[in-house]
Amino acid sequence: MWQGLIDFPLEEYTLLDDIVNIDPDKLNLPAALYSMDPHYSLSSEKPYKHILTHQRIFASFVNIELKATHKVALENWAIANEYDLVDEAVLESLGKPKLIVRYLNQ
């Protein structure tokens, strides 16, 4: 079902309270990203709720902004960690889970 769909880097939590009260400064981002002086913002005040037949998913999205001067470092990090960096226009054409589509369409 999820095969062939893109995904964002993620951190999983078992307690809903951890998702509701997420602190972007306490994310387990790799040291390489911290060295790029990221700026964080939460995508919404409430977590997104997504119900599947076998589980309920509550998700908060954290927007991470980096200065353009870190573009090459970010590209190198993405390659080393098997992520693809794509423009918004390309992202629009990729298959995405409904949860990510809801986030992008907010």
CSV table of N, CA and C in Angstrom, one decimal:
chain,number,residue,atom,x,y,z
A,1,MET,N,0.8,-1.2,0.0
A,1,MET,CA,0.0,0.0,0.0
A,1,MET,C,0.9,1.3,0.0
A,2,TRP,N,1.9,1.3,0.8
A,2,TRP,CA,2.8,2.5,0.9
A,2,TRP,C,3.9,2.4,-0.1
A,3,GLN,N,4.0,1.3,-0.8
A,3,GLN,CA,5.1,1.1,-1.7
A,3,GLN,C,5.1,2.2,-2.8
A,4,GLY,N,6.2,2.8,-3.1
A,4,GLY,CA,6.3,3.8,-4.2
A,4,GLY,C,5.9,5.2,-3.8
A,5,LEU,N,5.5,5.4,-2.5
A,5,LEU,CA,5.1,6.7,-2.0
A,5,LEU,C,6.3,7.3,-1.3
A,6,ILE,N,6.4,8.6,-1.5
A,6,ILE,CA,7.5,9.3,-0.8
A,6,ILE,C,7.2,9.5,0.7
A,7,ASP,N,8.2,9.7,1.4
A,7,ASP,CA,8.1,10.0,2.9
A,7,ASP,C,9.1,11.0,3.3
A,8,PHE,N,8.7,11.7,4.4
A,8,PHE,CA,9.6,12.7,4.9
A,8,PHE,C,10.4,12.1,6.1
A,9,PRO,N,11.6,12.6,6.4
A,9,PRO,CA,12.3,12.1,7.6
A,9,PRO,C,11.4,12.2,8.8
A,10,LEU,N,11.4,11.2,9.7
A,10,LEU,CA,10.5,11.2,10.8
A,10,LEU,C,11.1,10.7,12.1
A,11,GLU,N,10.4,11.1,13.1
A,11,GLU,CA,10.7,10.6,14.5
A,11,GLU,C,9.4,10.1,15.0
A,12,GLU,N,9.5,8.9,15.6
A,12,GLU,CA,8.2,8.3,16.1
A,12,GLU,C,8.2,8.4,17.7
A,13,TYR,N,7.0,8.6,18.1
A,13,TYR,CA,6.7,8.8,19.6
A,13,TYR,C,5.6,7.8,19.9
A,14,THR,N,5.6,7.3,21.2
A,14,THR,CA,4.5,6.4,21.6
A,14,THR,C,3.4,7.1,22.3
A,15,LEU,N,3.7,8.3,22.9
A,15,LEU,CA,2.7,9.0,23.7
A,15,LEU,C,2.2,10.2,22.9
A,16,LEU,N,0.8,10.3,22.9
A,16,LEU,CA,0.2,11.4,22.2
A,16,LEU,C,0.7,12.8,22.8
A,17,ASP,N,0.9,12.8,24.1
A,17,ASP,CA,1.4,14.1,24.7
A,17,ASP,C,2.7,14.6,24.1
A,18,ASP,N,3.6,13.6,23.7
A,18,ASP,CA,4.8,14.0,23.1
A,18,ASP,C,4.6,14.6,21.8
A,19,ILE,N,3.6,14.2,21.1
A,19,ILE,CA,3.3,14.8,19.7
A,19,ILE,C,2.6,16.1,19.9
A,20,VAL,N,1.7,16.2,20.8
A,20,VAL,CA,0.9,17.5,21.0
A,20,VAL,C,1.9,18.6,21.5
A,21,ASN,N,2.8,18.2,22.4
A,21,ASN,CA,3.7,19.2,22.9
A,21,ASN,C,5.1,19.1,22.4
A,22,ILE,N,5.2,18.8,21.1
A,22,ILE,CA,6.5,18.6,20.5
A,22,ILE,C,7.4,19.9,20.6
A,23,ASP,N,8.6,19.7,21.0
A,23,ASP,CA,9.6,20.8,21.1
A,23,ASP,C,10.6,20.6,20.0
A,24,PRO,N,10.5,21.4,18.9
A,24,PRO,CA,11.5,21.3,17.8
A,24,PRO,C,12.9,21.3,18.2
A,25,ASP,N,13.3,22.0,19.3
A,25,ASP,CA,14.7,22.1,19.7
A,25,ASP,C,15.1,20.8,20.3
A,26,LYS,N,14.2,19.8,20.6
A,26,LYS,CA,14.6,18.6,21.2
A,26,LYS,C,14.5,17.4,20.2
A,27,LEU,N,14.4,17.7,18.9
A,27,LEU,CA,14.4,16.7,17.9
A,27,LEU,C,15.7,16.0,17.8
A,28,ASN,N,15.7,14.8,17.4
A,28,ASN,CA,16.9,14.0,17.3
A,28,ASN,C,17.5,14.1,15.9
A,29,LEU,N,17.7,15.4,15.5
A,29,LEU,CA,18.2,15.6,14.2
A,29,LEU,C,19.7,15.3,14.2
A,30,PRO,N,20.3,14.8,13.1
A,30,PRO,CA,21.7,14.6,13.0
A,30,PRO,C,22.5,15.9,13.3
A,31,ALA,N,23.7,15.7,13.9
A,31,ALA,CA,24.5,16.8,14.2
A,31,ALA,C,24.8,17.7,12.9
A,32,ALA,N,24.8,17.0,11.8
A,32,ALA,CA,25.1,17.7,10.5
A,32,ALA,C,24.1,18.8,10.2
A,33,LEU,N,22.8,18.5,10.6
A,33,LEU,CA,21.7,19.5,10.4
A,33,LEU,C,21.8,20.6,11.4
A,34,TYR,N,22.1,20.3,12.6
A,34,TYR,CA,22.3,21.3,13.7
A,34,TYR,C,23.4,22.3,13.3
A,35,SER,N,24.4,21.8,12.6
A,35,SER,CA,25.5,22.7,12.3
A,35,SER,C,25.1,23.7,11.1
A,36,MET,N,24.0,23.4,10.5
A,36,MET,CA,23.5,24.3,9.5
A,36,MET,C,22.6,25.4,10.0
A,37,ASP,N,22.5,25.5,11.4
A,37,ASP,CA,21.7,26.6,12.0
A,37,ASP,C,20.3,26.6,11.6
A,38,PRO,N,19.5,25.5,11.7
A,38,PRO,CA,18.1,25.5,11.3
A,38,PRO,C,17.2,26.4,12.1
A,39,HIS,N,16.1,26.8,11.4
A,39,HIS,CA,15.0,27.5,12.1
A,39,HIS,C,13.8,26.6,12.0
A,40,TYR,N,13.1,26.4,13.1
A,40,TYR,CA,12.0,25.5,13.1
A,40,TYR,C,10.7,26.2,13.3
A,41,SER,N,9.6,25.6,12.8
A,41,SER,CA,8.3,26.1,13.1
A,41,SER,C,7.4,24.9,13.0
A,42,LEU,N,6.3,24.8,13.9
A,42,LEU,CA,5.4,23.8,13.8
A,42,LEU,C,4.4,24.1,12.7
A,43,SER,N,3.9,23.0,12.0
A,43,SER,CA,3.0,23.2,10.9
A,43,SER,C,1.6,23.6,11.3
A,44,SER,N,1.2,23.2,12.5
A,44,SER,CA,-0.1,23.5,13.0
A,44,SER,C,-0.1,23.3,14.5
A,45,GLU,N,-1.2,23.9,15.2
A,45,GLU,CA,-1.3,23.8,16.6
A,45,GLU,C,-1.7,22.4,17.1
A,46,LYS,N,-2.5,21.7,16.3
A,46,LYS,CA,-2.9,20.4,16.7
A,46,LYS,C,-2.3,19.4,15.7
A,47,PRO,N,-2.1,18.2,16.3
A,47,PRO,CA,-1.5,17.1,15.4
A,47,PRO,C,-2.6,16.7,14.4
A,48,TYR,N,-2.1,16.2,13.3
A,48,TYR,CA,-3.0,15.6,12.3
A,48,TYR,C,-3.4,14.2,12.8
A,49,LYS,N,-4.6,13.8,12.5
A,49,LYS,CA,-5.1,12.5,12.9
A,49,LYS,C,-5.4,11.7,11.6
A,50,HIS,N,-4.9,10.5,11.6
A,50,HIS,CA,-5.0,9.7,10.4
A,50,HIS,C,-5.4,8.3,10.8
A,51,ILE,N,-6.6,7.8,10.4
A,51,ILE,CA,-7.0,6.5,10.9
A,51,ILE,C,-6.9,5.5,9.8
A,52,LEU,N,-6.2,4.4,10.1
A,52,LEU,CA,-6.0,3.3,9.2
A,52,LEU,C,-6.8,2.1,9.8
A,53,THR,N,-7.0,1.1,9.0
A,53,THR,CA,-7.8,-0.1,9.5
A,53,THR,C,-7.1,-0.7,10.8
A,54,HIS,N,-5.8,-0.6,10.9
A,54,HIS,CA,-5.1,-1.3,12.0
A,54,HIS,C,-4.4,-0.4,13.0
A,55,GLN,N,-4.5,0.9,12.8
A,55,GLN,CA,-3.9,1.8,13.7
A,55,GLN,C,-4.4,3.3,13.5
A,56,ARG,N,-4.2,4.1,14.6
A,56,ARG,CA,-4.4,5.5,14.5
A,56,ARG,C,-3.1,6.2,14.5
A,57,ILE,N,-2.9,7.1,13.6
A,57,ILE,CA,-1.7,7.9,13.6
A,57,ILE,C,-2.0,9.3,13.9
A,58,PHE,N,-1.2,9.9,14.8
A,58,PHE,CA,-1.2,11.3,15.2
A,58,PHE,C,0.1,11.9,14.7
A,59,ALA,N,0.1,12.9,13.9
A,59,ALA,CA,1.4,13.4,13.4
A,59,ALA,C,1.4,14.9,13.5
A,60,SER,N,2.6,15.4,13.9
A,60,SER,CA,2.9,16.8,13.8
A,60,SER,C,4.0,17.0,12.8
A,61,PHE,N,4.0,18.0,12.0
A,61,PHE,CA,5.0,18.3,11.0
A,61,PHE,C,5.8,19.5,11.5
A,62,VAL,N,7.1,19.4,11.4
A,62,VAL,CA,8.0,20.5,11.8
A,62,VAL,C,8.7,21.0,10.6
A,63,ASN,N,8.4,22.3,10.3
A,63,ASN,CA,9.1,22.9,9.1
A,63,ASN,C,10.5,23.3,9.6
A,64,ILE,N,11.5,22.9,8.7
A,64,ILE,CA,12.9,23.3,9.0
A,64,ILE,C,13.4,24.1,7.9
A,65,GLU,N,13.8,25.3,8.2
A,65,GLU,CA,14.3,26.2,7.2
A,65,GLU,C,15.8,26.4,7.4
A,66,LEU,N,16.5,26.4,6.3
A,66,LEU,CA,18.0,26.6,6.3
A,66,LEU,C,18.3,27.7,5.3
A,67,LYS,N,19.4,28.4,5.6
A,67,LYS,CA,19.8,29.5,4.8
A,67,LYS,C,20.3,28.9,3.5
A,68,ALA,N,20.2,29.6,2.4
A,68,ALA,CA,20.6,29.2,1.1
A,68,ALA,C,22.1,28.8,1.1
A,69,THR,N,22.9,29.4,2.0
A,69,THR,CA,24.3,29.2,2.0
A,69,THR,C,24.6,27.7,2.4
A,70,HIS,N,23.6,27.0,3.0
A,70,HIS,CA,23.8,25.6,3.4
A,70,HIS,C,23.3,24.6,2.3
A,71,LYS,N,23.0,25.1,1.2
A,71,LYS,CA,22.4,24.2,0.2
A,71,LYS,C,23.3,23.0,-0.2
A,72,VAL,N,24.5,23.3,-0.4
A,72,VAL,CA,25.4,22.2,-0.8
A,72,VAL,C,25.6,21.2,0.4
A,73,ALA,N,25.7,21.7,1.6
A,73,ALA,CA,25.8,20.8,2.8
A,73,ALA,C,24.6,20.0,2.9
A,74,LEU,N,23.4,20.6,2.7
A,74,LEU,CA,22.1,19.8,2.8
A,74,LEU,C,22.1,18.8,1.7
A,75,GLU,N,22.5,19.1,0.5
A,75,GLU,CA,22.5,18.1,-0.6
A,75,GLU,C,23.4,17.0,-0.3
A,76,ASN,N,24.6,17.2,0.3
A,76,ASN,CA,25.5,16.2,0.7
A,76,ASN,C,24.9,15.3,1.8
A,77,TRP,N,24.2,15.9,2.8
A,77,TRP,CA,23.6,15.2,3.8
A,77,TRP,C,22.5,14.3,3.3
A,78,ALA,N,21.7,14.8,2.4
A,78,ALA,CA,20.6,14.1,1.8
A,78,ALA,C,21.1,12.8,1.0
A,79,ILE,N,22.1,13.0,0.3
A,79,ILE,CA,22.7,11.9,-0.5
A,79,ILE,C,23.2,10.9,0.5
A,80,ALA,N,24.0,11.3,1.5
A,80,ALA,CA,24.6,10.4,2.4
A,80,ALA,C,23.5,9.6,3.2
A,81,ASN,N,22.3,10.2,3.4
A,81,ASN,CA,21.3,9.5,4.2
A,81,ASN,C,20.1,9.0,3.3
A,82,GLU,N,20.4,8.9,2.0
A,82,GLU,CA,19.5,8.3,1.0
A,82,GLU,C,18.1,9.0,1.0
A,83,TYR,N,18.2,10.4,1.0
A,83,TYR,CA,17.0,11.2,0.8
A,83,TYR,C,17.2,11.9,-0.5
A,84,ASP,N,16.0,12.3,-1.1
A,84,ASP,CA,16.0,13.1,-2.3
A,84,ASP,C,15.5,14.5,-2.0
A,85,LEU,N,16.2,15.5,-2.4
A,85,LEU,CA,15.7,16.8,-2.3
A,85,LEU,C,15.0,17.1,-3.6
A,86,VAL,N,13.8,17.6,-3.5
A,86,VAL,CA,13.1,17.9,-4.8
A,86,VAL,C,12.4,19.3,-4.6
A,87,ASP,N,12.2,20.0,-5.8
A,87,ASP,CA,11.5,21.2,-5.8
A,87,ASP,C,10.0,21.0,-5.6
A,88,GLU,N,9.3,22.0,-5.2
A,88,GLU,CA,7.9,21.9,-4.9
A,88,GLU,C,7.1,21.4,-6.1
A,89,ALA,N,7.5,21.8,-7.3
A,89,ALA,CA,6.8,21.4,-8.5
A,89,ALA,C,7.0,19.9,-8.7
A,90,VAL,N,8.2,19.4,-8.4
A,90,VAL,CA,8.4,17.9,-8.6
A,90,VAL,C,7.7,17.2,-7.5
A,91,LEU,N,7.7,17.7,-6.3
A,91,LEU,CA,7.0,17.1,-5.1
A,91,LEU,C,5.5,16.9,-5.5
A,92,GLU,N,4.9,17.9,-6.1
A,92,GLU,CA,3.5,17.8,-6.5
A,92,GLU,C,3.2,16.6,-7.3
A,93,SER,N,4.1,16.2,-8.2
A,93,SER,CA,3.9,15.1,-9.1
A,93,SER,C,4.2,13.7,-8.5
A,94,LEU,N,4.8,13.7,-7.3
A,94,LEU,CA,5.1,12.4,-6.7
A,94,LEU,C,4.0,11.8,-5.8
A,95,GLY,N,3.9,10.5,-5.8
A,95,GLY,CA,2.9,9.8,-4.9
A,95,GLY,C,3.2,10.0,-3.5
A,96,LYS,N,2.2,10.4,-2.7
A,96,LYS,CA,2.4,10.7,-1.3
A,96,LYS,C,1.3,10.1,-0.5
A,97,PRO,N,1.6,9.7,0.8
A,97,PRO,CA,0.5,9.2,1.7
A,97,PRO,C,-0.5,10.3,1.9
A,98,LYS,N,-1.8,10.0,2.2
A,98,LYS,CA,-2.8,11.0,2.5
A,98,LYS,C,-2.4,12.0,3.6
A,99,LEU,N,-1.7,11.5,4.6
A,99,LEU,CA,-1.3,12.3,5.7
A,99,LEU,C,-0.4,13.5,5.2
A,100,ILE,N,0.5,13.2,4.4
A,100,ILE,CA,1.5,14.2,3.8
A,100,ILE,C,0.7,15.1,2.9
A,101,VAL,N,-0.2,14.6,2.1
A,101,VAL,CA,-1.0,15.4,1.2
A,101,VAL,C,-1.8,16.4,2.0
A,102,ARG,N,-2.4,16.0,3.1
A,102,ARG,CA,-3.2,16.9,4.0
A,102,ARG,C,-2.3,18.0,4.5
A,103,TYR,N,-1.0,17.7,4.9
A,103,TYR,CA,-0.1,18.7,5.4
A,103,TYR,C,0.3,19.6,4.3
A,104,LEU,N,0.6,19.2,3.2
A,104,LEU,CA,1.0,20.0,2.1
A,104,LEU,C,-0.1,21.0,1.6
A,105,ASN,N,-1.3,20.5,1.8
A,105,ASN,CA,-2.5,21.3,1.3
A,105,ASN,C,-3.1,22.3,2.3
A,106,GLN,N,-2.4,22.3,3.5
A,106,GLN,CA,-3.0,23.2,4.6
A,106,GLN,C,-2.9,24.6,4.2
